Amino acid sequence: MNMGEGLLRDYCDSLEQWQSEGLPVSSVPPRGTPAYLNYCTNVKYNMHNITDQTVCKNILACSRYLGCCNEAQMIAQCFRAVDALRYLETELRTEDEMAKPPASEAEERLRRHLDDVMQQLIRFCGTKEASSSPPLDKLVEILREQFTGQPNSRAIVFVKQKFYARVLADFVDECAELRLKATYVTGATSGESTGGTNAAEQRARLEDFRRGLYKVIACTSVTEEGLDIPDCNLVVRYCHVTNEVSMVQTKGRGRARNSAYHVIVAETQEWLKDKERINQERDAMMSQAVRTVAAMSARELEIQMLEYQVRMMNTDEDNQEAGGGDVNQANNNRGQVLDSDHDILCSKCFTQLSHSTRLRLIGDIHRVVVDVEMFASGGRLRGQAGGEAKRVPGVEVIGVDLVCDSCGFKVAKVVSYGRLFFPLLTVEAVLFRRSITMETERPARKWKATESFLRPVARLSQEDKNLWRRHVPRLPEHYRPYWN
């Protein structure tokens, strides 16, 4: 990948018009991340303004090889080195691929270099270390226990990436210890080569799963809502944790009596364990709330709702008086029940960045997002130079802007507080969408306007700081080049 990135920079630096497009070829995201996949995709889709076809072919070859190698690295993190090797052979070393002459100078050089790398990988894959994976070992243990006692079980395994689904299904299919047939279903936005399945294939595979031809099915979350398998009694999230709402939906895929739910994370994903623990706590709170409401009579529920609305109106009035706010705005907000959490979206491309439950207050002024996956993993944001560092009340702006990785729109700044670094959200740059009804709120120019629909934002607690310090002890590496 070092060679590929070097070639890419050389070819791009030769194009003045490329530089005017602003593609950040010099600020490469961390390897082995979804952000790197987006980076390679951005390179490919910014070819339309390049008139030099020779250079264009060279850059396309670089982006393709880098993208495949990045996906192989992601596979090695969650599966085995042998699975990563097989993926590279499938994507870049097929007979048809090798029979064709290289389409460019870059492809010829990359192909020769890959030959050398593949020989090293093949030798490594002959070792015991390359054929083992703690997450896969745990999955085998769960499946073996489930199907030994209940051979007619059905298991759904959720993964984050399309190519993960194919790798996992192949592993289960070939596992001599399990002797189970597996398949996979993903979104239909791409072809088979990238793990996509079209609508007809999805229907056929799901029907075979219902009939028991396949006992295990690997899926991405995009297919989650369409799954309704009455006999499914095992649900597993494999190296993939979202929010508590999605967790409840996932657990609901297990429709059979005495169904089981498991979450498996790799040792390098310790922060996912904390995320799942928080999801479980919120799930318990929601379940308790449902039981409490279900036990009420209609009259009791009506009284409780009225009392709640009165409390909210009184709180709103107190806040307006304390802050000297607009009385007319306070009147407009009266009687509005804050009954939903919200997804936080980029206002330009509507990509989901985080969730309103991750918002925290610093000094009753600044709203930061305590979301490790959003900030530290590099999967949703990337950095860019953000002007001079300066101190504002309560925090220090360090001169690093955060932009949406999908569209490049600036959505936040990095601030320093208590020797920790946080993303400070810009309210004008985001939208809030209700997590349950999927309705999008009106854009807000100031945080005050969000109080009419967002639940009250909690202050940054010591527990929040301790959790953040464990997972983000310093500024992530992919932001450091822009730090003044």
Coordinates of C-alpha atoms in Angstrom, one line a residue:
M1 CA 0.0 0.0 0.0
N2 CA 3.0 2.3 0.5
M3 CA 3.9 1.9 -3.1
G4 CA 0.3 2.4 -4.3
E5 CA -0.1 5.6 -2.3
G6 CA 3.2 6.9 -3.6
L7 CA 2.2 6.3 -7.2
L8 CA -1.2 7.9 -6.6
R9 CA 0.5 11.1 -5.2
D10 CA 2.9 11.2 -8.1
Y11 CA 0.2 11.0 -10.7
C12 CA -2.1 13.4 -9.0
D13 CA 0.7 16.0 -8.4
S14 CA 1.3 16.0 -12.1
L15 CA -2.2 17.5 -12.7
E16 CA -2.8 21.1 -11.9
Q17 CA -6.6 20.7 -12.6
W18 CA -6.6 17.8 -10.1
Q19 CA -5.3 20.0 -7.4
S20 CA -8.1 22.6 -8.2
E21 CA -10.6 19.9 -7.4
G22 CA -9.3 19.8 -3.9
L23 CA -9.0 16.0 -3.5
P24 CA -7.0 15.4 -0.4
V25 CA -4.5 13.0 -1.8
S26 CA -1.9 14.1 0.7
S27 CA -4.1 13.5 3.7
V28 CA -4.7 9.8 3.5
P29 CA -7.1 8.3 6.2
P30 CA -5.9 5.4 8.4
R31 CA -5.6 2.1 6.6
G32 CA -8.0 -0.7 7.4
T33 CA -11.0 1.6 8.0
P34 CA -14.2 2.5 6.1
A35 CA -12.8 6.0 5.7
Y36 CA -10.0 4.6 3.5
L37 CA -12.7 2.9 1.4
N38 CA -14.4 6.2 0.9
Y39 CA -11.1 7.8 0.1
C40 CA -10.4 5.3 -2.8
T41 CA -14.0 5.8 -4.0
N42 CA -13.6 9.6 -4.1
V43 CA -10.4 9.2 -6.2
K44 CA -12.3 7.1 -8.7
Y45 CA -15.3 9.4 -9.0
N46 CA -13.2 12.5 -9.5
M47 CA -11.9 11.3 -12.8
H48 CA -14.5 13.1 -15.0
N49 CA -12.5 16.3 -15.2
I50 CA -9.2 14.7 -16.2
T51 CA -8.6 14.9 -20.0
D52 CA -5.3 13.0 -20.0
Q53 CA -6.5 9.4 -20.4
T54 CA -3.1 7.9 -19.6
V55 CA -2.9 9.6 -16.2
C56 CA -6.5 8.8 -15.6
K57 CA -5.9 5.1 -16.2
N58 CA -2.9 5.2 -13.9
I59 CA -4.9 6.8 -11.1
L60 CA -7.8 4.4 -11.5
A61 CA -5.4 1.5 -11.1
C62 CA -4.0 2.9 -7.9
S63 CA -7.4 3.5 -6.4
R64 CA -8.6 0.0 -7.3
Y65 CA -5.5 -1.8 -5.9
L66 CA -5.5 0.4 -2.7
G67 CA -9.2 -0.2 -2.2
C68 CA -8.9 -4.0 -2.5
C69 CA -5.8 -4.1 -0.2
N70 CA -7.7 -2.0 2.4
E71 CA -10.6 -4.3 2.3
A72 CA -8.2 -7.3 2.8
Q73 CA -6.7 -5.5 5.8
M74 CA -10.2 -5.0 7.3
I75 CA -10.9 -8.7 6.8
A76 CA -7.7 -9.6 8.5
Q77 CA -8.7 -7.5 11.6
C78 CA -12.0 -9.4 12.1
F79 CA -11.4 -12.7 10.5
R80 CA -8.1 -14.5 9.5
A81 CA -5.1 -13.8 7.3
V82 CA -6.1 -16.7 5.1
D83 CA -9.4 -15.0 4.5
A84 CA -7.7 -11.8 3.5
L85 CA -5.4 -13.7 1.2
R86 CA -8.3 -15.4 -0.5
Y87 CA -10.1 -12.0 -0.9
L88 CA -7.0 -10.6 -2.7
E89 CA -6.9 -13.6 -5.0
T90 CA -10.6 -13.3 -5.8
E91 CA -10.4 -9.6 -6.5
L92 CA -7.0 -9.1 -8.1
R93 CA -5.5 -12.5 -9.1
T94 CA -8.2 -14.4 -11.0
E95 CA -7.3 -16.2 -14.2
D96 CA -9.3 -13.7 -16.3
E97 CA -7.5 -10.9 -14.5
M98 CA -4.1 -12.2 -15.0
A99 CA -4.8 -13.2 -18.7
K100 CA -5.5 -9.5 -19.6
P101 CA -2.5 -7.2 -20.3
P102 CA -2.1 -4.3 -17.8
A103 CA -4.2 -1.3 -18.8
S104 CA -1.6 1.2 -17.6
E105 CA 1.9 1.6 -16.4
A106 CA 0.7 1.8 -12.8
E107 CA -1.3 -1.4 -13.1
E108 CA 1.8 -3.2 -14.4
R109 CA 4.0 -2.0 -11.6
L110 CA 1.3 -2.7 -8.9
R111 CA 0.7 -6.2 -10.4
R112 CA 4.4 -7.1 -10.1
H113 CA 4.6 -5.7 -6.6
L114 CA 1.5 -7.6 -5.6
D115 CA 3.1 -10.8 -6.8
D116 CA 5.9 -10.4 -4.3
V117 CA 3.5 -9.5 -1.5
M118 CA 1.3 -12.4 -2.2
Q119 CA 4.2 -14.8 -2.0
Q120 CA 5.0 -13.5 1.5
L121 CA 1.3 -13.8 2.5
I122 CA 1.2 -17.4 1.2
R123 CA 4.1 -18.3 3.4
F124 CA 2.6 -16.6 6.4
C125 CA -0.8 -18.3 5.8
G126 CA 1.0 -21.6 6.4
T127 CA 1.5 -20.7 10.0
K128 CA -0.9 -21.5 12.9
E129 CA -1.3 -17.8 13.7
A130 CA -2.7 -17.1 10.2
S131 CA -5.5 -19.7 10.5
S132 CA -6.8 -18.6 13.9
S133 CA -9.1 -15.7 15.0
P134 CA -10.5 -15.2 18.5
P135 CA -13.8 -13.7 17.1
L136 CA -14.3 -16.6 14.7
D137 CA -13.5 -19.1 17.5
K138 CA -16.2 -17.5 19.6
L139 CA -18.7 -17.7 16.7
V140 CA -17.9 -21.4 16.2
E141 CA -18.5 -22.0 19.9
I142 CA -21.8 -20.2 19.9
L143 CA -23.0 -22.0 16.7
R144 CA -21.8 -25.4 17.9
E145 CA -23.7 -25.0 21.3
Q146 CA -26.8 -23.8 19.6
F147 CA -27.1 -26.5 16.9
T148 CA -25.9 -29.4 19.1
G149 CA -28.9 -28.9 21.3
Q150 CA -31.3 -27.7 18.6
P151 CA -30.3 -29.0 15.2
N152 CA -33.3 -27.3 13.5
S153 CA -32.2 -23.8 14.6
R154 CA -31.7 -20.8 12.3
A155 CA -29.0 -18.3 13.0
I156 CA -28.7 -14.7 11.6
V157 CA -25.2 -13.0 11.9
F158 CA -25.1 -9.3 11.3
V159 CA -21.9 -7.7 10.0
K160 CA -21.0 -4.1 9.1
Q161 CA -19.5 -4.5 5.6
K162 CA -20.8 -6.4 2.5
F163 CA -17.6 -8.2 1.9
Y164 CA -17.6 -9.3 5.6
A165 CA -20.9 -11.1 4.9
R166 CA -19.5 -13.2 2.1
V167 CA -16.3 -14.0 4.0
L168 CA -18.3 -15.1 7.1
A169 CA -20.7 -17.3 5.0
D170 CA -17.8 -19.0 3.3
F171 CA -16.1 -19.7 6.6
V172 CA -19.2 -21.3 8.2
D173 CA -19.8 -23.3 5.0
E174 CA -16.3 -24.7 5.1
C175 CA -16.0 -25.3 8.8
A176 CA -15.7 -29.0 9.2
E177 CA -16.5 -28.7 12.9
L178 CA -19.9 -27.1 12.4
R179 CA -21.1 -28.9 9.2
L180 CA -23.6 -26.2 8.6
K181 CA -24.7 -24.6 5.2
A182 CA -24.5 -20.8 5.2
T183 CA -25.4 -18.0 2.8
Y184 CA -25.4 -14.2 2.8
V185 CA -27.7 -11.3 1.9
T186 CA -26.6 -7.7 1.6
G187 CA -27.8 -4.5 0.0
A188 CA -28.4 -4.5 -3.8
T189 CA -26.5 -1.3 -4.6
S190 CA -23.5 -3.0 -5.9
G191 CA -22.5 -6.2 -7.8
E192 CA -21.3 -9.6 -6.7
S193 CA -17.7 -8.6 -6.8
T194 CA -18.2 -6.1 -3.9
G195 CA -20.5 -8.4 -2.0
G196 CA -23.8 -7.0 -3.2
T197 CA -26.8 -9.2 -3.9
N198 CA -29.7 -8.2 -6.2
A199 CA -33.3 -8.4 -5.2
A200 CA -34.0 -11.8 -6.9
E201 CA -31.0 -13.3 -5.1
Q202 CA -32.1 -11.9 -1.8
R203 CA -35.6 -13.3 -2.1
A204 CA -34.2 -16.8 -3.2
R205 CA -31.7 -17.0 -0.4
L206 CA -34.1 -15.8 2.3
E207 CA -36.6 -18.4 1.1
D208 CA -34.0 -21.1 1.3
F209 CA -33.1 -20.0 4.8
R210 CA -36.7 -20.1 5.9
R211 CA -37.0 -23.7 4.5
G212 CA -33.9 -24.8 6.3
L213 CA -31.7 -25.3 3.2
Y214 CA -29.3 -22.9 4.9
K215 CA -29.0 -22.9 8.7
V216 CA -26.9 -19.7 8.9
I217 CA -27.3 -16.4 7.1
A218 CA -24.9 -13.4 7.2
C219 CA -26.4 -10.0 6.6
T220 CA -25.6 -6.3 6.7
S221 CA -27.8 -4.0 8.7
V222 CA -29.3 -2.5 5.5
T223 CA -31.3 -5.8 5.1
E224 CA -32.3 -6.0 8.7
E225 CA -35.8 -4.5 8.4
G226 CA -36.8 -7.0 5.7
L227 CA -35.9 -10.1 7.7
D228 CA -38.9 -11.9 9.2
I229 CA -37.9 -15.5 10.0
P230 CA -40.3 -17.1 12.5
D231 CA -38.0 -20.1 13.2
C232 CA -34.9 -17.9 13.8
N233 CA -33.7 -18.5 17.4
L234 CA -30.1 -17.2 17.3
V235 CA -29.0 -13.6 16.5
V236 CA -25.3 -12.6 16.5
R237 CA -23.7 -9.2 15.9
Y238 CA -20.2 -9.9 14.6
C239 CA -17.7 -7.1 15.3
H240 CA -20.5 -4.6 14.8
V241 CA -22.4 -2.5 17.4
T242 CA -24.8 0.3 16.7
N243 CA -27.3 2.1 19.0
E244 CA -29.9 0.8 21.4
V245 CA -32.7 1.2 18.9
S246 CA -30.9 -0.9 16.3
M247 CA -30.0 -3.4 19.1
V248 CA -33.7 -3.9 19.9
Q249 CA -34.5 -4.4 16.2
T250 CA -31.7 -6.9 15.8
K251 CA -32.8 -8.9 18.9
G252 CA -36.3 -8.9 17.4
R253 CA -35.1 -10.9 14.4
G254 CA -35.0 -13.9 16.7
R255 CA -38.7 -14.8 16.6
A256 CA -38.7 -18.4 18.0
R257 CA -39.2 -19.2 21.6
N258 CA -36.1 -19.1 23.8
S259 CA -34.1 -17.3 21.2
A260 CA -30.5 -16.1 22.0
Y261 CA -28.7 -12.9 21.2
H262 CA -24.8 -12.5 21.2
V263 CA -22.3 -9.7 20.4
I264 CA -18.8 -10.7 19.4
V265 CA -16.0 -8.1 19.2
A266 CA -12.3 -8.3 18.4
E267 CA -9.7 -7.5 21.0
T268 CA -8.8 -4.4 19.1
Q269 CA -12.4 -3.2 19.4
E270 CA -12.6 -2.9 23.2
W271 CA -14.6 0.4 22.9
L272 CA -17.4 -1.6 21.2
K273 CA -17.9 -3.5 24.5
D274 CA -18.6 -0.3 26.3
K275 CA -21.0 0.8 23.5
E276 CA -22.9 -2.5 23.8
R277 CA -23.0 -2.2 27.6
I278 CA -24.6 1.2 27.3
N279 CA -27.1 -0.2 24.7
Q280 CA -28.1 -2.9 27.2
E281 CA -28.6 -0.4 30.0
R282 CA -30.8 1.8 27.7
D283 CA -32.7 -1.3 26.5
A284 CA -33.4 -2.2 30.2
M285 CA -34.7 1.3 30.8
M286 CA -36.9 1.2 27.8
S287 CA -38.3 -2.2 28.8
Q288 CA -39.0 -0.9 32.3
A289 CA -40.7 2.2 30.9
V290 CA -42.9 0.0 28.7
R291 CA -43.9 -2.2 31.6
T292 CA -44.7 0.8 33.7
V293 CA -46.9 2.3 31.1
A294 CA -48.6 -1.0 30.3
A295 CA -49.6 -1.4 33.9
M296 CA -51.4 2.0 33.9
S297 CA -55.0 2.5 33.3
A298 CA -56.0 4.9 30.5
R299 CA -56.9 7.5 33.1
E300 CA -53.6 7.1 34.9
L301 CA -51.7 7.5 31.7
E302 CA -53.6 10.6 30.8
I303 CA -52.8 12.2 34.2
Q304 CA -49.1 11.3 33.9
M305 CA -48.8 12.8 30.4
L306 CA -50.5 16.0 31.5
E307 CA -48.2 16.3 34.5
Y308 CA -45.2 15.6 32.3
Q309 CA -46.2 18.4 29.9
V310 CA -46.7 20.8 32.7
R311 CA -43.2 20.0 34.0
M312 CA -41.7 20.6 30.6
M313 CA -43.5 23.9 30.1
N314 CA -42.4 25.1 33.6
T315 CA -38.8 24.0 32.9
D316 CA -38.9 25.8 29.5
E317 CA -40.2 29.0 31.2
D318 CA -37.5 28.8 33.9
N319 CA -34.8 28.4 31.3
Q320 CA -36.1 31.4 29.4
E321 CA -36.2 33.6 32.5
A322 CA -32.7 32.5 33.6
G323 CA -31.2 33.0 30.1
G324 CA -33.2 36.1 29.2
G325 CA -34.5 34.3 26.1
D326 CA -37.2 35.3 23.7
V327 CA -40.6 35.0 25.4
N328 CA -42.4 34.5 22.1
Q329 CA -40.1 31.6 21.3
A330 CA -40.8 30.1 24.7
N331 CA -44.5 30.3 24.0
N332 CA -44.0 28.6 20.7
N333 CA -42.3 25.7 22.5
R334 CA -44.9 25.2 25.2
G335 CA -46.8 21.9 25.3
Q336 CA -44.3 20.2 23.0
V337 CA -43.4 16.8 24.4
L338 CA -39.8 15.7 23.7
D339 CA -40.6 12.1 22.9
S340 CA -37.8 10.9 20.7
D341 CA -34.1 10.6 20.4
H342 CA -32.6 11.9 17.1
D343 CA -30.0 10.8 14.5
I344 CA -27.5 13.5 13.7
L345 CA -27.0 13.9 10.0
C346 CA -24.7 15.9 7.7
S347 CA -27.0 18.7 6.3
K348 CA -25.4 18.5 2.9
C349 CA -25.5 14.7 2.1
F350 CA -27.7 13.4 4.9
T351 CA -25.1 10.8 6.0
Q352 CA -25.6 9.8 9.6
L353 CA -22.8 11.1 11.8
S354 CA -23.9 10.2 15.3
H355 CA -26.9 10.2 17.7
S356 CA -28.3 12.8 20.0
T357 CA -27.7 10.6 23.0
R358 CA -24.0 11.2 22.4
L359 CA -24.3 15.0 22.9
R360 CA -22.7 16.4 26.1
L361 CA -22.4 19.9 27.5
I362 CA -19.2 21.6 28.4
G363 CA -19.6 24.7 30.6
D364 CA -23.3 24.9 29.7
I365 CA -22.3 26.4 26.3
H366 CA -20.4 23.9 24.1
R367 CA -22.0 20.8 22.7
V368 CA -19.5 18.1 22.0
V369 CA -20.2 14.6 20.6
V370 CA -18.9 11.8 22.9
D371 CA -18.9 9.1 20.1
V372 CA -15.7 7.1 19.8
E373 CA -16.7 5.5 16.5
M374 CA -17.5 8.8 14.9
F375 CA -14.4 10.7 16.1
A376 CA -11.6 8.1 16.5
S377 CA -12.1 5.4 14.0
G378 CA -12.0 7.7 10.9
G379 CA -15.1 6.1 9.4
R380 CA -17.4 9.2 9.3
L381 CA -15.2 12.3 9.6
R382 CA -11.8 13.4 8.3
G383 CA -9.7 16.4 9.3
Q384 CA -8.5 19.5 7.5
A385 CA -6.7 22.7 8.5
G386 CA -9.1 25.0 10.4
G387 CA -7.3 28.2 10.9
E388 CA -5.4 29.5 14.0
A389 CA -5.8 27.9 17.4
K390 CA -7.6 30.1 19.9
R391 CA -9.1 29.9 23.3
V392 CA -12.8 30.5 23.8
P393 CA -14.7 30.4 27.1
G394 CA -14.2 26.9 28.6
V395 CA -12.3 25.2 25.8
E396 CA -9.4 25.6 23.3
V397 CA -10.0 25.4 19.6
I398 CA -6.9 23.7 18.2
G399 CA -7.2 24.6 14.5
V400 CA -8.5 21.4 13.1
D401 CA -11.8 21.2 11.3
L402 CA -13.8 18.0 10.9
V403 CA -15.6 17.4 7.6
C404 CA -18.1 14.7 6.6
D405 CA -16.2 11.9 5.0
S406 CA -18.9 11.3 2.4
C407 CA -19.2 14.9 1.0
G408 CA -16.4 17.0 2.6
F409 CA -18.8 19.4 4.3
K410 CA -17.5 21.0 7.5
V411 CA -19.6 19.8 10.5
A412 CA -17.4 20.3 13.6
K413 CA -14.2 21.6 15.1
V414 CA -11.7 19.8 17.4
V415 CA -11.5 21.4 20.9
S416 CA -9.3 20.6 23.8
Y417 CA -10.8 20.3 27.3
G418 CA -9.2 18.9 30.4
R419 CA -6.3 17.5 28.3
L420 CA -8.8 15.6 26.2
F421 CA -9.9 16.2 22.6
F422 CA -13.5 16.3 21.5
P423 CA -15.5 17.1 18.3
L424 CA -17.4 20.4 18.8
L425 CA -20.5 20.2 16.6
T426 CA -21.6 23.1 14.4
V427 CA -25.4 23.2 14.7
E428 CA -25.9 24.9 11.3
A429 CA -24.1 22.1 9.6
V430 CA -26.2 19.2 10.8
L431 CA -29.8 18.0 10.8
F432 CA -31.7 16.1 13.4
R433 CA -33.9 13.1 12.4
R434 CA -36.2 11.3 14.8
S435 CA -34.9 7.8 15.4
I436 CA -38.3 6.2 15.5
T437 CA -40.5 8.0 12.9
M438 CA -37.5 9.1 10.7
E439 CA -39.0 12.6 10.4
T440 CA -36.4 15.4 10.0
E441 CA -36.6 18.5 12.1
R442 CA -36.4 22.0 10.7
P443 CA -32.8 23.2 10.4
A444 CA -31.5 25.2 13.4
R445 CA -29.3 28.2 13.2
K446 CA -28.6 28.2 17.0
W447 CA -28.5 25.5 19.6
K448 CA -31.3 27.3 21.4
A449 CA -33.7 26.3 18.6
T450 CA -33.0 22.6 19.1
E451 CA -34.5 22.7 22.6
S452 CA -37.9 22.5 21.1
F453 CA -37.3 19.0 19.9
L454 CA -34.1 17.6 21.5
R455 CA -34.1 16.1 24.9
P456 CA -32.1 18.1 27.5
V457 CA -28.4 17.5 26.9
A458 CA -26.5 16.1 29.8
R459 CA -23.3 17.8 31.1
L460 CA -20.0 16.0 30.5
S461 CA -19.6 13.8 33.5
Q462 CA -16.6 12.3 35.1
E463 CA -17.7 8.9 33.9
D464 CA -17.9 10.3 30.3
K465 CA -14.3 11.7 30.7
N466 CA -13.0 8.4 32.0
L467 CA -14.6 6.4 29.2
W468 CA -13.3 8.9 26.6
R469 CA -9.8 8.9 28.2
R470 CA -9.7 5.1 27.8
H471 CA -10.5 5.1 24.1
V472 CA -9.3 8.6 23.0
P473 CA -6.3 9.3 25.2
R474 CA -4.7 11.6 22.7
L475 CA -5.6 13.3 19.4
P476 CA -6.2 10.5 16.8
E477 CA -3.3 10.3 14.4
H478 CA -5.3 11.1 11.2
Y479 CA -6.0 14.6 12.7
R480 CA -2.5 15.5 13.9
P481 CA -1.1 16.7 10.5
Y482 CA -3.5 19.7 10.7
W483 CA -2.9 20.6 14.4
N484 CA -1.2 24.0 14.7

